[in-house]
Every structure is written in structure tokens, then in C-alpha cells.
XYZ file of C-alpha atoms in Angstrom:
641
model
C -79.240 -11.998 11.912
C -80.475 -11.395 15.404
C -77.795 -13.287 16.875
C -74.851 -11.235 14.851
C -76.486 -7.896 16.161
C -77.016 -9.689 19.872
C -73.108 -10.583 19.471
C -72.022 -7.845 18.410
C -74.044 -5.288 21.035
C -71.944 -7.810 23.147
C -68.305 -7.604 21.962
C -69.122 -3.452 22.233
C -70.207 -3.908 25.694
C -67.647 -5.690 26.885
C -65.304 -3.349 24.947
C -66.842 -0.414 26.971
C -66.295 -2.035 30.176
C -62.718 -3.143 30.042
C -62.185 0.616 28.942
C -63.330 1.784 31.881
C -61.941 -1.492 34.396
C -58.756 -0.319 36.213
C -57.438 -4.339 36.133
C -55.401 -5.293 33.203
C -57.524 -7.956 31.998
C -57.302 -7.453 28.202
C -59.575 -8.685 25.676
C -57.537 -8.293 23.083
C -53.731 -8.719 22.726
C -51.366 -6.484 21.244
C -47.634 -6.785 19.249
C -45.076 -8.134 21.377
C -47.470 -8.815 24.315
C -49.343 -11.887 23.344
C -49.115 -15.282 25.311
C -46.678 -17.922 25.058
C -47.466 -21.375 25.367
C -44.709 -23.338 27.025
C -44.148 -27.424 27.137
C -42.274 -29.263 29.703
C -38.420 -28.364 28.992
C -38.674 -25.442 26.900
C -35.994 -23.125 27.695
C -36.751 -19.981 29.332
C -34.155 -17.548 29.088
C -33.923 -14.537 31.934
C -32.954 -11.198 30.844
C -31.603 -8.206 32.985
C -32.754 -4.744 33.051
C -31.246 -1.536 34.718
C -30.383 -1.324 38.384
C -32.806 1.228 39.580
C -33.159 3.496 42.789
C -35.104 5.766 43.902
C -32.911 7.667 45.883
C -30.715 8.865 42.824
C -33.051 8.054 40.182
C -29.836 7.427 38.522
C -30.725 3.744 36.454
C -27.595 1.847 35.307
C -26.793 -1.238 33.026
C -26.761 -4.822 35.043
C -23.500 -5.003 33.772
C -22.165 -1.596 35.124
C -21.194 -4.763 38.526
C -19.234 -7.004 38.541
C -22.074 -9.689 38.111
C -21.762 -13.162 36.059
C -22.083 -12.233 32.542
C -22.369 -14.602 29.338
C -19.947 -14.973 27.086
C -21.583 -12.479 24.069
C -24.151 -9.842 25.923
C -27.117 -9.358 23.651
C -28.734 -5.975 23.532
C -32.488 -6.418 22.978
C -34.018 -4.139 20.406
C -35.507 -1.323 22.903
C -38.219 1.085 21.798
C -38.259 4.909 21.887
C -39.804 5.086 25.205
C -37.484 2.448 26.726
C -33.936 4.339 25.788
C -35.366 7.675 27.170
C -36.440 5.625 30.573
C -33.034 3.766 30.911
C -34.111 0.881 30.112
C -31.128 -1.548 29.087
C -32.538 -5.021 27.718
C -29.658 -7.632 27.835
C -29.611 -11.332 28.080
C -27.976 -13.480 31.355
C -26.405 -16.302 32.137
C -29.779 -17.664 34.156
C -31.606 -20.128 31.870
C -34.296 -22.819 33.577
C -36.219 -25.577 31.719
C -39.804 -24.878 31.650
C -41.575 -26.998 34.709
C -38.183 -28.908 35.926
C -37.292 -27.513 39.499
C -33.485 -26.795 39.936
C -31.277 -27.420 43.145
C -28.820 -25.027 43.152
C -26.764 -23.670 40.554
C -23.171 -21.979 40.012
C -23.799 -19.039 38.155
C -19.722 -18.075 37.968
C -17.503 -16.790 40.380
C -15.848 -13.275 40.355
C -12.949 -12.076 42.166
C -13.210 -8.217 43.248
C -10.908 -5.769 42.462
C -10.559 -2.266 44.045
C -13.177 -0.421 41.221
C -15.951 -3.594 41.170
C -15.710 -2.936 44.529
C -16.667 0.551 45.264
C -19.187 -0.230 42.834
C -21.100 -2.750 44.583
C -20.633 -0.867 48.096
C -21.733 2.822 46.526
C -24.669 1.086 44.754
C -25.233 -0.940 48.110
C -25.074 2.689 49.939
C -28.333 4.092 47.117
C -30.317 1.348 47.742
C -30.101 -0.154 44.039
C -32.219 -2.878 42.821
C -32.105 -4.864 40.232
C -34.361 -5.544 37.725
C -35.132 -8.596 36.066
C -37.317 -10.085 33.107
C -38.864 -13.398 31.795
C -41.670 -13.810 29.588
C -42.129 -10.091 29.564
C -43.012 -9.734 33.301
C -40.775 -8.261 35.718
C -38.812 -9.913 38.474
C -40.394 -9.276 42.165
C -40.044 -9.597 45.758
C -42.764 -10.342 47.476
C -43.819 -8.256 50.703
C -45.577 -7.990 53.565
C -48.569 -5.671 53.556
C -48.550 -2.525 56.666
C -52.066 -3.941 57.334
C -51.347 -7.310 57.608
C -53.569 -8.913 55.377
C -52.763 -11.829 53.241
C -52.694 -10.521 49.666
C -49.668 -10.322 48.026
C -47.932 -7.171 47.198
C -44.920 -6.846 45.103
C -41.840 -5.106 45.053
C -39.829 -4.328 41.724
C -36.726 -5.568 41.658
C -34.152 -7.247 44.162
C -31.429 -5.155 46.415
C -28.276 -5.494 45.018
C -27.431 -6.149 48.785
C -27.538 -4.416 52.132
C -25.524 -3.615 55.455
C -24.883 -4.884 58.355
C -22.652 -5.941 61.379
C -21.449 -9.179 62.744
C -22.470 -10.353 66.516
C -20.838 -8.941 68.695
C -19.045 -5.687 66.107
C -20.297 -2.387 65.573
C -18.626 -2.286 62.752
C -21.172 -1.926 59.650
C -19.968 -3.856 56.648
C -21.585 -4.393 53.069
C -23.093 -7.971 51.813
C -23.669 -8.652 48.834
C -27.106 -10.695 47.559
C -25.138 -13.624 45.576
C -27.688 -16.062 45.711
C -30.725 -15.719 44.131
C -33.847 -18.231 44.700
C -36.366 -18.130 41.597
C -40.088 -19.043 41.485
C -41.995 -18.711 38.286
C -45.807 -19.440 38.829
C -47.133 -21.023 35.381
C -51.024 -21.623 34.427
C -51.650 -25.041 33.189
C -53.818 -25.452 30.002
C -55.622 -28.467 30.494
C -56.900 -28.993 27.144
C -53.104 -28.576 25.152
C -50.887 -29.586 28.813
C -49.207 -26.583 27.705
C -48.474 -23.818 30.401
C -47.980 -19.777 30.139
C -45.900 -17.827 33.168
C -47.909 -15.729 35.438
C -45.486 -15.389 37.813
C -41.421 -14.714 38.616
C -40.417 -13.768 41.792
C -36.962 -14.010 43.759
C -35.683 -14.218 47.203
C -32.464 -13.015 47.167
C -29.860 -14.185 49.540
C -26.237 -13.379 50.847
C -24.090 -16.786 51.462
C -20.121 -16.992 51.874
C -19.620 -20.289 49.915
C -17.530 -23.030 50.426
C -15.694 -25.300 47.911
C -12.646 -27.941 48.106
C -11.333 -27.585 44.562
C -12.368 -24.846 41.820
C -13.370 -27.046 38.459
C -14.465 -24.226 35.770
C -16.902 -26.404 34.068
C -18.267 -28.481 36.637
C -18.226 -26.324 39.982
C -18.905 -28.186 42.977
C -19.600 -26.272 46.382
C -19.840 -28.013 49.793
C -22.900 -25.411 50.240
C -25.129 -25.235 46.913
C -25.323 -28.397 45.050
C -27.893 -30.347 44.050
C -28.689 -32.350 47.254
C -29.012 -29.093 49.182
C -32.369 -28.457 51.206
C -32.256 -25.823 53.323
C -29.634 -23.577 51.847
C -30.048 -20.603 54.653
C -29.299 -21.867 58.437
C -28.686 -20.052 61.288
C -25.266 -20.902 60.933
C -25.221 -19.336 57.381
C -22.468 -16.969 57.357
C -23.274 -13.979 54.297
C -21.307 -12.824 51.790
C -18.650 -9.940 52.354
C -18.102 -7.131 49.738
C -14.079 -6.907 50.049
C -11.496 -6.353 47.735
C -9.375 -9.245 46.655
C -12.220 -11.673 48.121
C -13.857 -13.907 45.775
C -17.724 -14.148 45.343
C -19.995 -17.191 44.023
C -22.914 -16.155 42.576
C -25.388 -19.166 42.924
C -29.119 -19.415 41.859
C -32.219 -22.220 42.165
C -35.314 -22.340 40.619
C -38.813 -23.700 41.517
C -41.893 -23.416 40.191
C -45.726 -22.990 41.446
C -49.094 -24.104 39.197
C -50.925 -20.837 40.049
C -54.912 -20.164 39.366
C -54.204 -16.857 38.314
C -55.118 -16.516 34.654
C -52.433 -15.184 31.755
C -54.690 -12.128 31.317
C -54.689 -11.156 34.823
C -51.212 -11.969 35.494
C -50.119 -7.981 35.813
C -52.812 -7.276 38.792
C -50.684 -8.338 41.705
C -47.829 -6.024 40.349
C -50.660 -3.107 40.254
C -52.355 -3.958 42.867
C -53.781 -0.578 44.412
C -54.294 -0.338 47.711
C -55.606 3.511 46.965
C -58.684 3.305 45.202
C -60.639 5.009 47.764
C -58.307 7.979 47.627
C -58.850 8.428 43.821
C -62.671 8.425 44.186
C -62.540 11.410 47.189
C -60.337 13.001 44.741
C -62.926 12.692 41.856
C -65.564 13.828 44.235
C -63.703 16.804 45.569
C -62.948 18.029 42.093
C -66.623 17.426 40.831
C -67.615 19.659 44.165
C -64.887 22.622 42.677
C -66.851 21.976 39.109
C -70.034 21.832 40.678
C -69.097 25.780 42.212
C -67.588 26.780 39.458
C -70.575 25.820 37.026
C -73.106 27.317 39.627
C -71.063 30.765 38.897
C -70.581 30.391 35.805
C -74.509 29.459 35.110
C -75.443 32.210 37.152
C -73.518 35.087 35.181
C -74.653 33.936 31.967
C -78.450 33.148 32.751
C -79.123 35.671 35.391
C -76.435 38.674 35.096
C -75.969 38.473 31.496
C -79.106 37.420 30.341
C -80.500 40.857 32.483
C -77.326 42.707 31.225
C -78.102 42.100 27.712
C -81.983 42.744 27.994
C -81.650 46.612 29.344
C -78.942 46.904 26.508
C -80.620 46.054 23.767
C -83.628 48.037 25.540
C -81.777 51.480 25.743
C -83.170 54.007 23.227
C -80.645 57.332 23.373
C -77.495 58.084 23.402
C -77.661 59.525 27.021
C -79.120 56.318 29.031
C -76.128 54.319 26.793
C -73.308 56.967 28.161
C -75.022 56.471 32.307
C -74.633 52.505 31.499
C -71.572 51.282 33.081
C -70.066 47.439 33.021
C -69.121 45.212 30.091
C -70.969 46.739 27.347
C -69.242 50.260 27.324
C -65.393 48.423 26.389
C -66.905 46.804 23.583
C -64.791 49.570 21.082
C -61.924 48.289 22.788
C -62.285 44.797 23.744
C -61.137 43.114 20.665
C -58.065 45.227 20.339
C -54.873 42.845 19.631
C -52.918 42.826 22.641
C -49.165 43.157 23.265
C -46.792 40.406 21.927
C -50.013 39.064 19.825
C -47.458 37.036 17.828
C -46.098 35.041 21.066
C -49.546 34.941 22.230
C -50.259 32.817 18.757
C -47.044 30.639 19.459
C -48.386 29.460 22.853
C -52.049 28.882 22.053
C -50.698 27.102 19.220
C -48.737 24.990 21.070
C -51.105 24.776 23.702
C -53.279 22.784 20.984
C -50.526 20.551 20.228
C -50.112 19.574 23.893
C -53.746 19.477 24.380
C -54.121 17.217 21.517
C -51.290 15.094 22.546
C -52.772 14.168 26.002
C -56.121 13.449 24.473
C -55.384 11.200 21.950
C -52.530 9.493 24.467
C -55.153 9.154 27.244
C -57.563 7.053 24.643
C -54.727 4.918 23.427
C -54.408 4.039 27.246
C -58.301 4.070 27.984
C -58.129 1.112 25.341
C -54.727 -0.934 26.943
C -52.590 -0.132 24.309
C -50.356 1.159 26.656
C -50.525 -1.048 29.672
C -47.456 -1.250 31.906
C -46.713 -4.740 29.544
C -46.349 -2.430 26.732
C -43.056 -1.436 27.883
C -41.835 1.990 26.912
C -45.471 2.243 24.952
C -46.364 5.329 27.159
C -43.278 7.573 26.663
C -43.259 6.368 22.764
C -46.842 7.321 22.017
C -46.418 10.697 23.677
C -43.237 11.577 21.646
C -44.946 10.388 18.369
C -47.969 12.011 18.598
C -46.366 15.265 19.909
C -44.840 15.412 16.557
C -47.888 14.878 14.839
C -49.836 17.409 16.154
C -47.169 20.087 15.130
C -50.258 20.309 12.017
C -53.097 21.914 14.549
C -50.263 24.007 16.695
C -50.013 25.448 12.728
C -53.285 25.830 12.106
C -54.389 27.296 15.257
C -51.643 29.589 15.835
C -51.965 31.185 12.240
C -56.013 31.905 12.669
C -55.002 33.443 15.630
C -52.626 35.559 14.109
C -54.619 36.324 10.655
C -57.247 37.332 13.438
C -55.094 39.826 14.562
C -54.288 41.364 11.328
C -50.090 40.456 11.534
C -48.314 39.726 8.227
C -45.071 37.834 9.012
C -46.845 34.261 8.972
C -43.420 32.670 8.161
C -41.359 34.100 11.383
C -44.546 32.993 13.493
C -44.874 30.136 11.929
C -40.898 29.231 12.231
C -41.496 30.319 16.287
C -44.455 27.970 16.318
C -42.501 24.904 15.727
C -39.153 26.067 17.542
C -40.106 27.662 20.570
C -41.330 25.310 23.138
C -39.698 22.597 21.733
C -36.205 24.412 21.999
C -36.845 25.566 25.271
C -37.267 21.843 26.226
C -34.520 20.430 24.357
C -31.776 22.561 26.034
C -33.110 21.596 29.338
C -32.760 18.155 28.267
C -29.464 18.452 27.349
C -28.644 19.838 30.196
C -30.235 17.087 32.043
C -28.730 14.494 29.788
C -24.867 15.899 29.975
C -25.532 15.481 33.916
C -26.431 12.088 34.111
C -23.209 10.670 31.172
C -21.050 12.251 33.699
C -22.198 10.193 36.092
C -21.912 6.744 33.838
C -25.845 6.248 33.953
C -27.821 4.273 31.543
C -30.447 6.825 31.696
C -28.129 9.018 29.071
C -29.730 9.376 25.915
C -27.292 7.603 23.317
C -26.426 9.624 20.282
C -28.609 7.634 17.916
C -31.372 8.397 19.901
C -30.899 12.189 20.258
C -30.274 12.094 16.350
C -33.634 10.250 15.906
C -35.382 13.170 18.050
C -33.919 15.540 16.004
C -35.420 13.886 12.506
C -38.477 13.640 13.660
C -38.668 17.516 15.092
C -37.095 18.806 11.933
C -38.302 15.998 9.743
C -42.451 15.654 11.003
C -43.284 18.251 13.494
C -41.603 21.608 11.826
C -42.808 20.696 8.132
C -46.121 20.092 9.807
C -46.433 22.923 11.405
C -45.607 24.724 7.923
C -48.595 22.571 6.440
C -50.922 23.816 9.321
C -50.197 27.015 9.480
C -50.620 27.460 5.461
C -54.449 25.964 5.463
C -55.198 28.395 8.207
C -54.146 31.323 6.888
C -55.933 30.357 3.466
C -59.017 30.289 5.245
C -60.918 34.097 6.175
C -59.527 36.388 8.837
C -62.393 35.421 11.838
C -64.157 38.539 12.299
C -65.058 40.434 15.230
C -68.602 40.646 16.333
C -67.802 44.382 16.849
C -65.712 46.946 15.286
C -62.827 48.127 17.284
C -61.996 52.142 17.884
C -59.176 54.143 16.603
C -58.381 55.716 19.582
C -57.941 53.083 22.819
C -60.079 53.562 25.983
C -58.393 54.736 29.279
C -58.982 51.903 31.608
C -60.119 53.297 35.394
C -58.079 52.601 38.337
C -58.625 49.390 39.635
C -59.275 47.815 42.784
C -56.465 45.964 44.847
C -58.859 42.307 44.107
C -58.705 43.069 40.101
C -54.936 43.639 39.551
C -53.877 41.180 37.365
C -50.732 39.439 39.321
C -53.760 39.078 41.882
C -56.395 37.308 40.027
C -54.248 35.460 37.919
C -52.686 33.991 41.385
C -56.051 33.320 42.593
C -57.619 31.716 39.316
C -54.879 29.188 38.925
C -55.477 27.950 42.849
C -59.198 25.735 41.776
C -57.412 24.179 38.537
C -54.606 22.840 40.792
C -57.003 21.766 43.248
C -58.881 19.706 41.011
C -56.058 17.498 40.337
C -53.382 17.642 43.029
C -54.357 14.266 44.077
C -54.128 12.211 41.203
C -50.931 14.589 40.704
C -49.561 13.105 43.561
C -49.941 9.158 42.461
C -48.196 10.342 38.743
C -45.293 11.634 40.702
C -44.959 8.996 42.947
C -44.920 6.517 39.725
C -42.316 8.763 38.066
C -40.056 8.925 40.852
C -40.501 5.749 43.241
C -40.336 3.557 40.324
C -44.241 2.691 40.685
C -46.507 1.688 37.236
C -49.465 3.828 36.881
C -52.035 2.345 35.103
C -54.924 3.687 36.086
C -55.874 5.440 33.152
C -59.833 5.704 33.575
C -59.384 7.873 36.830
C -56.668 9.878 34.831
C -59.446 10.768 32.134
C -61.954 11.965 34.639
C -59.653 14.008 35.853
C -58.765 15.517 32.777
C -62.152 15.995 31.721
C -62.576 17.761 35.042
C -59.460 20.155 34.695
C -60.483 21.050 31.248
C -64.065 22.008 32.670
C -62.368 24.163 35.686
C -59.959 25.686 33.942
C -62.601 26.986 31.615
C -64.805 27.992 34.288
C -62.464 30.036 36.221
C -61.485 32.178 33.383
C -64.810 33.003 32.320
C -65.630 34.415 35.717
C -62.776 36.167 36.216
C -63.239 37.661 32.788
C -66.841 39.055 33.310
C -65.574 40.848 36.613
C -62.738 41.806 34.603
C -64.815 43.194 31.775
C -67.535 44.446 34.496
C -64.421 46.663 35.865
C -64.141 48.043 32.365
C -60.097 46.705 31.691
C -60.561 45.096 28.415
C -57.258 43.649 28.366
C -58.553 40.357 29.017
C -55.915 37.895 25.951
C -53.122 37.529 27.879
C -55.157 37.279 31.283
C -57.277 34.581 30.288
C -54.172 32.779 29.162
C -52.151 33.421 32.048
C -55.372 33.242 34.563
C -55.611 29.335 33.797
C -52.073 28.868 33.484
C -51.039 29.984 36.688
C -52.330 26.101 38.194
C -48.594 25.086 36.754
C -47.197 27.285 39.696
C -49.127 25.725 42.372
C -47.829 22.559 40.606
C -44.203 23.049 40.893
C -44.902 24.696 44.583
C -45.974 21.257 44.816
C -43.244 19.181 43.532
C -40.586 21.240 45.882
C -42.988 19.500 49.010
C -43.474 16.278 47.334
C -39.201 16.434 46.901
C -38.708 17.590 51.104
C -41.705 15.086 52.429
C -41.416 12.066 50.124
C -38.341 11.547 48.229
C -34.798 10.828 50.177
C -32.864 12.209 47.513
C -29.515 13.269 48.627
C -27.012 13.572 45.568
C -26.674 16.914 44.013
C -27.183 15.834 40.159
C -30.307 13.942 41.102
C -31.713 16.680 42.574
C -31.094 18.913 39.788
C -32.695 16.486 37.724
C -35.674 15.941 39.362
C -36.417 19.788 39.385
C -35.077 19.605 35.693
C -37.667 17.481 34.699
C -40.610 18.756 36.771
C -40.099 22.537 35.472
C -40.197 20.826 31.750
C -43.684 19.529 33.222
C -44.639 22.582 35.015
C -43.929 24.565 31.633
C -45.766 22.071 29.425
C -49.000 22.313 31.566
C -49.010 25.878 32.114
C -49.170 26.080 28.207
C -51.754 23.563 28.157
C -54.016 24.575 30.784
C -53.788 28.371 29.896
C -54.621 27.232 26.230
C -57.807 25.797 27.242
C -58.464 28.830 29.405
C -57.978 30.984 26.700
C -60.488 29.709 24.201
C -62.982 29.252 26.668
C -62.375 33.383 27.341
C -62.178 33.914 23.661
C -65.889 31.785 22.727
C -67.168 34.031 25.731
C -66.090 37.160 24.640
C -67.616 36.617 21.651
C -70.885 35.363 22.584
C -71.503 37.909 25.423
C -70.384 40.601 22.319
C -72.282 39.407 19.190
C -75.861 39.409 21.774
C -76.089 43.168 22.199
C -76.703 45.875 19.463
C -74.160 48.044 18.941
C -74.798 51.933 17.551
């Protein structure tokens, strides 16, 4: 018995920790991720992905060039998340036998004609790569490291080719990468002499070959056959991208016994040189909570606490008309404000968002959606979005029984279309863009239809469900009774208008995560994974905490002022961090991307308003109930004649 609970303490433990580890040493395997055990021989079939770059952020199919393909292309089943990446799954014509080295090997030959080439020189021009996959793990160059140390650092993908001049010409010409030189690094099992791949990388290579005679099913080249050694010389001559010229696309394969375990076979691809960065940014948000909470600690223990004392302590009528501050709005400060109903949509679907990105972030806390997990990320997000329509509902109808409204159904209906149609049209928007420009990153039609099921199919009729139970529940009361007649509010000073605080309150949110902001965009957009989930959560936890803590001060000077139209500026006090966010994309787009093409930049600000609009709803959400639970509180502690 004491060895079960000593075992089991263990497996929890361990659990814990690899939670909380940043590696992607799993100990536990999921669907479509486990290892393969391969024997000497065993085919191993390569498939292509998109060609990727990061100057367009345009991904296309492999296929899209004029590159060898088999005789039936296969179209892998892709997930959710996959399609709405770009991702393109196909299979090749590059197959090796597991542990048996191969000279080099004809792929095909292809003659160019005036379109395939325009397509390799304009892809050539963006600084494409393309992407490859065996065993589930990504092709990869390896490079050198700016500090030059010795580990190994990866780069996704190989360059479709590059540019250059010949000796003694200044005029630039295009090459194209035609020979490709594979080595797949493989774990021995001693116990079964089986192996598992922890390892494919490629050096690609540009090489004008040479052949006497052209036999179609047994090529033979006078430089890549199977007694070639050193394939590049100083006397190689590359490969020209020129219409009517023909190209040979050759590959060879080697492979490497590696001591790097299956489990850890993803850390070189992730391998962070940043860490340090991501703890300063920890610390200097804790520092912003650590203010904030100070404040916040000090109004409610010393201010409030005093506040509340000579309130409760005032006997007539006359000493309660000299008080001034919070206490003499209270007739006024639960008043519904203006567009109550919209404010109900967008706290509802503040929850939904707020729930999504919880319940996402422990699904990745836990590896379920490591970088292996292809498309697991964008999948989860999209499924539990719809999910969540049920507390959007709920929340958004308490809100609105709260305020005494009647048409449930028309808030209900603008619960569950609002931000969601506001998104959509951008995305079509978006999406019409890129099929004009032939990119694989178009949704297909099947897709958008299965987007459309599951909004009108899940989330709406969920929302419906939610937003019945909470109006079958009792209207939340108000600690006090509100007046007939509203309350002038005094003229304000210039540091209490509301475009002013609400500018200055969204400023510590921001802060508390522009750094770990900046490592999500540069995964998003320089075609980086981001894995590390653990630092994400802190975060999180720490933006939640801020955003909080920011409204409730700015509320008690509000109410100390005596403007009790504190709903919408709570909401909008919080939410105002998504400004300072997109402010911050616009830099990120001038300093660190070399996007040049019109429709790419469209769609990167496309996609990071969608992102700025998604967390100004969130983080004005959790602003807003963190306002509303102290409004209450501060309310329900003082007697009221």
C-alpha cells in the first residue's frame, strides 16, 4: 500500500514538473504523435509542406514550382488548425530505406517554361523556403550561432534558391537549389536493434548537371551517381533559372546514430536562446503588480476602511450632507448606463474569450499542444471558442436581467453574432486577398462551410442555452436603492476626464506583457514555434491581476470625484491596453518585419486588429468585474438612510 501511494505522489510530481519544464520532454504521448520504431530497410517516405516566407507571409503548395512530383499527389488528411495556417500535407517523390546511406539520386528532370519560370525567380526574389516532413519532424538547416558557440540551431525549411553573379559579371542571376543532401539522425534501441528518427536536416545545393544520354528509367549523370564523393568542388558550376533550360533535381541521403533521445528530439528546433529575457519580463511585470497591489491595498485598508468608519459613525442628516467623496453618489451609482444592452454583449463575450484562453493555456501547460501537435493550437482555440458561446449566454443575460431590460432574445441573438461577425468579415476580407494571389493560405470552401456549422450549429444555440439559465435565475440586486431623479455630476478636473484616464489605465496592462507580446509576434510572423507555454501563463495570471488593479483605482478616484458613471469606464479603462498593443504592432511591422508587398501588409494589420479587438474585449471584461465586485463591496459596507 505504501508503495502505490509513494508511486503515485511520484507520477503527480513528475506530472507537475514537466507542466511547468519549458523542454518538450513528454511523459506521456498523445494521438498521432507517438514513436515509431524503425528496422533496417523500412521505407521512410518524405512529405512536402508549404513554401513559406516571411517577407509575404504568403505560404504556397510545394507543387505551386515546377518541382519533381509523383505520379498521384496524396493530400494528407490536415486538421482544422493546419488548413487555416496553410498548411498543405502532400507526399514526394523522396523515399530512403531506413539506415542504408544513398549516393546520389535522380529525382526527375524538368524543363522550364516561361510561367515555371517566373515562378521560381519571384519566389527566389521573397526569400521562400521550403518545408519538409518525415516522421512528423520538420526538415532543417542547420546554422551557425551570432555567438559562436557550438550548439546547434536550426532553421525551418530550405531556400528555394538564391542570387548571384558569375566571376567576373555584375550581372545578378537566379540559381536554383536542385540538389538536396539529407541527414536523418536515428536513436538506436539496443534492447529491440530497432531505431526511431530524431533528426532530418538538409543541405541544399545548386549544381548544373551533366549527362551523355537521357534514359527515363535509369538516369545516369557524369556528376551524381553512385560513386560520387565530393559532389560540390570549386569547379562546381550552379544551376541557372532560365527559360527553355533544363534542370535535374538530384538528392542523397545519410544518416547519423545520435544520443539525443525520441522524447527530446523537438529541443534543438526550440532551442531558446531568450530565456533570460522572459524572466526580466516576469520580474518587471511582478514590480507593476507589486505597485499596483500596494495601491490597491492601501485604498481598501487605509482610505476605505477610514472612509467607511466615519460613515457608518455619522448621526444627522447635516454632518451626512458636509460629507463629500464616494458615499454621497451611492443614489446614483448603480444607475444602468447608456447602451446597457451592448455593454452585456461585450462582457459576455469577454467571458467567452476569457474562458477560451484559460482552458487553451492548460491544454498547453499539459503538452497537448506542443509544436508536434501540428495545427493542435489553432484547432483547440477554434473549438473551445465555440464552446464557451454557453457562459458568453449566461453572463451577458445576468448582466442584462441586472439592469432591468426585457428584450433577452435581441441581446441574446447580438451575443452570439456580434463579435463573431465583426471577425468573420475581416476574415473574408483577408481570405479574398490572399486567393487572388494563388496562396495556400486561402481558406478552401469546405473549411469556411465547417466554420459556419459550428458558429450556427454549437456556439449560437449555446449561447441561447446560456443565456436562458441566467435569466431563470434572480435579477442580482443592488446593495443600494437607486434615485428617481439622477445626480448632476460636478465639473471635473483635466486628470479625471474619461478619454484621459482611460488612456492612462490601459498603459500598466500593456506593460505587463509587451515582452512576451513581442516573442508571440515574432512566432506568428517569422515563422518561429512558441512553445513556451509556462512563461505564457504567468503572464496571464499577471495581466489578469493588473488589469484588475488599475480599474479599481481609477474607480475610487473616480467615485471620490463624485462621477458615478463608472460601467463603461471600467470596461473601457482596462481595455484601452489593446491600443498600446496595436501602437505596438505598427513598430514591430517598421523595425522587424521586411514586408514589402501591398496585400501582405494589409494582412498583417488585418489580422493584428482581429487581435487587438479580441483582447480589448477580454482585458476590459476582466476589468469590468473586478470594478463591478468593488462597487459592490465598498457599497453594501456603509449604512444607508
Amino acid at each position: 500500500m505504501t508503495k502505490t501511494k509513494g508511486s503515485s505522489f511520484r507520477f503527480y510530481a513528475t506530472l507537475f514538473l514537466y507542466s511547468f519544464s519549458f523542454s518538450l520532454s513528454r511523459a506521456f504521448y498523445l494521438p498521432g504523435v507517438a514513436p515509431r520504431d524503425f528496422q533496417k530497410g523500412d521505407p521512410l517516405y518524405v512529405k512536402v509542406n508549404k513554401l513559406s516566407s516571411t517577407k509575404t507571409q504568403l505560404p504556397y503548395d510545394y507543387y505551386y514550382l515546377n518541382y519533381c512530383k509523383p505520379s498521384k499527389i496524396l493530400n494528407n488528411a490536415e486538421n482544422l488548425g493546419e488548413v487555416l495556417r496553410g498548411d498543405r500535407i502532400e507526399n514526394s517523390v523522396y523515399t530512403f530505406q531506413m539506415l542504408e546511406d544513398q549516393p546520389c539520386k535522380v529525382g526527375c528532370r524538368a524543363k522550364l517554361d516561361a510561367e515555371s519560370t517566373k515562378n521560381f525567380k519571384e519566389k527566389i526574389d521573397d526569400e521562400y523556403r521550403a518545408n519538409m516532413i518525415l516522421d512528423n519532424l520538420p526538415v532543417a538547416v542547420l546554422r551557425q550561432r551570432r555567438d559562436g558557440s557550438q550548439s546547434t540551431t536550426y532553421e525551418h525549411g530550405f531556400r528555394v534558391g538564391f542570387k548571384g553573379s558569375y566571376e567576373g559579371s555584375k550581372e545578378e542571376k537566379y540559381f536554383i537549389h536542385n540538389h538536396l543532401s539529407f541527414r536523418v539522425m536515428y536513436h538506436r534501441d539496443l534492447e529491440s536493434d530497432s531505431a526511431r528518427i530524431v533528426g532530418f536536416e538538409v543541405t541544399p545545393n545548386s549544381i548544373l548537371h551533366e549527362y551523355k544520354e537521357w534514359d527515363e528509367n535509369n538516369p545516369q549523370l557524369t556528376t551524381c551517381n553512385k560513386d560520387t564523393k565530393n559532389l560540390i568542388q570549386s569547379t562546381t558550376v550552379p544551376q541557372e533559372v532560365e527559360q527553355g533550360k533544363e534542370i535535374v533535381f538530384t538528392y542523397d541521403v545519410s544518416f547519423k546514430e545520435s544520443e539525443i533521445k525520441w522524447a527530446s528530439r523537438w529541443d534543438t528546433y526550440l532551442l531558446m536562446n531568450d530565456d533570460q529575457i522572459h524572466w526580466f519580463s516576469i520580474i518587471n511585470s511582478l514590480m507593476i503588480v507589486l505597485f499596483l497591489s500596494g495601491m490597491v491595498a492601501m485604498i481598501m485598508m487605509r482610505t476605505l476602511y477610514k472612509d467607511i468608519s466615519n460613515y457608518n459613525q455619522l448621526e444627522t442628516q447635516d454632518e451626512a450632507q458636509e460629507e463629500t467623496g464616494w458615499k454621497l453618489v451611492h443614489g446614483d451609482v448603480f444607475r444602468p448606463p447608456v447602451n446597457s444592452g451592448l455593454l452585456c454583449v461585450y462582457v459576455g463575450t469577454g467571458v467567452q474569450i476569457f474562458g477560451m484562453s484559460l482552458v487553451t493555456m492548460m491544454f498547453a501547460l499539459l503538452g497537448f499542444l506542443s509544436p508536434s501537435n501540428r495545427g493542435g493550437l489553432m484547432t483547440a482555440m477554434v473549438l473551445l471558442w465555440v464552446f464557451m458561446g454557453i457562459f458568453a449566454g449566461y453572463s451577458s443575460s445576468r448582466l442584462h436581467k441586472m439592469f432591468k431590460g426585457d428584450k433577452w432574445k435581441r441581446m441574446t441573438l447580438k451575443t452570439a453574432f456580434m463579435f463573431p461577425g465583426i471577425l468573420f468579415v475581416i476574415f473574408f476580407v483577408l481570405n479574398g486577398l490572399i486567393w487572388g494571389e494563388q496562396s495556400s493560405g486561402a481558406i478552401p470552401f469546405g473549411t469556411m462551410f465547417a466554420l459556419f456549422c459550428l458558429w450556427f450549429g454549437i456556439s449560437v444555440p449555446l449561447v441561447f442555452v446560456g443565456s436562458y439559465l441566467g435569466y431563470k435565475k434572480p435579477a442580482i440586486e443592488d446593495p443600494v436603492k437607486t434615485n428617481k431623479i439622477p445626480r448632476q455630476v460636478p465639473e471635473q478636473p483635466w486628470y479625471m476626464k474619461p478619454v484621459f484616464s482611460i488612456l492612462i489605465g490601459g498603459i500598466l496592462p500593456f506593460g505587463a506583457v509587451f515582452i512576451e507580446l513581442f516573442f508571440i509576434l515574432t512566432s506568428i510572423w517569422l515563422n518561429q514555434f512558441y512553445y513556451i507555454f509556462g512563461f505564457l501563463f504567468i503572464v496571464f495570471l499577471i495581466l489578469i491581476v493588473t488589469c484588475a488593479e488599475i480599474t479599481v483605482v481609477l474607480c475610487y478616484f473616480q467615485l471620490c470625484s463624485e462621477d458615478y458613471n463608472w460601467w463603461w469606464r471600467a470596461y473601457l479603462t482596462a481595455g484601452s491596453s489593446a491600443f498600446y498593443l496595436f501602437l505596438y504592432s505598427i513598430f514591430y511591422f517598421f523595425t522587424k518585419l521586411e514586408i514589402t508587398k501591398l496585400v501582405s501588409g494589409i494582412l498583417y494589420f488585418g489580422y493584428m486588429i482581429i487581435i487587438s479587438y479580441a483582447f480589448f474585449v477580454l482585458t476590459g471584461t476582466i476589468g469590468f468585474y473586478a470594478c463591478f465586485w468593488f462597487v459592490r463591496k465598498i457599497y453594501s459596507s456603509v449604512k444607508i438612510d
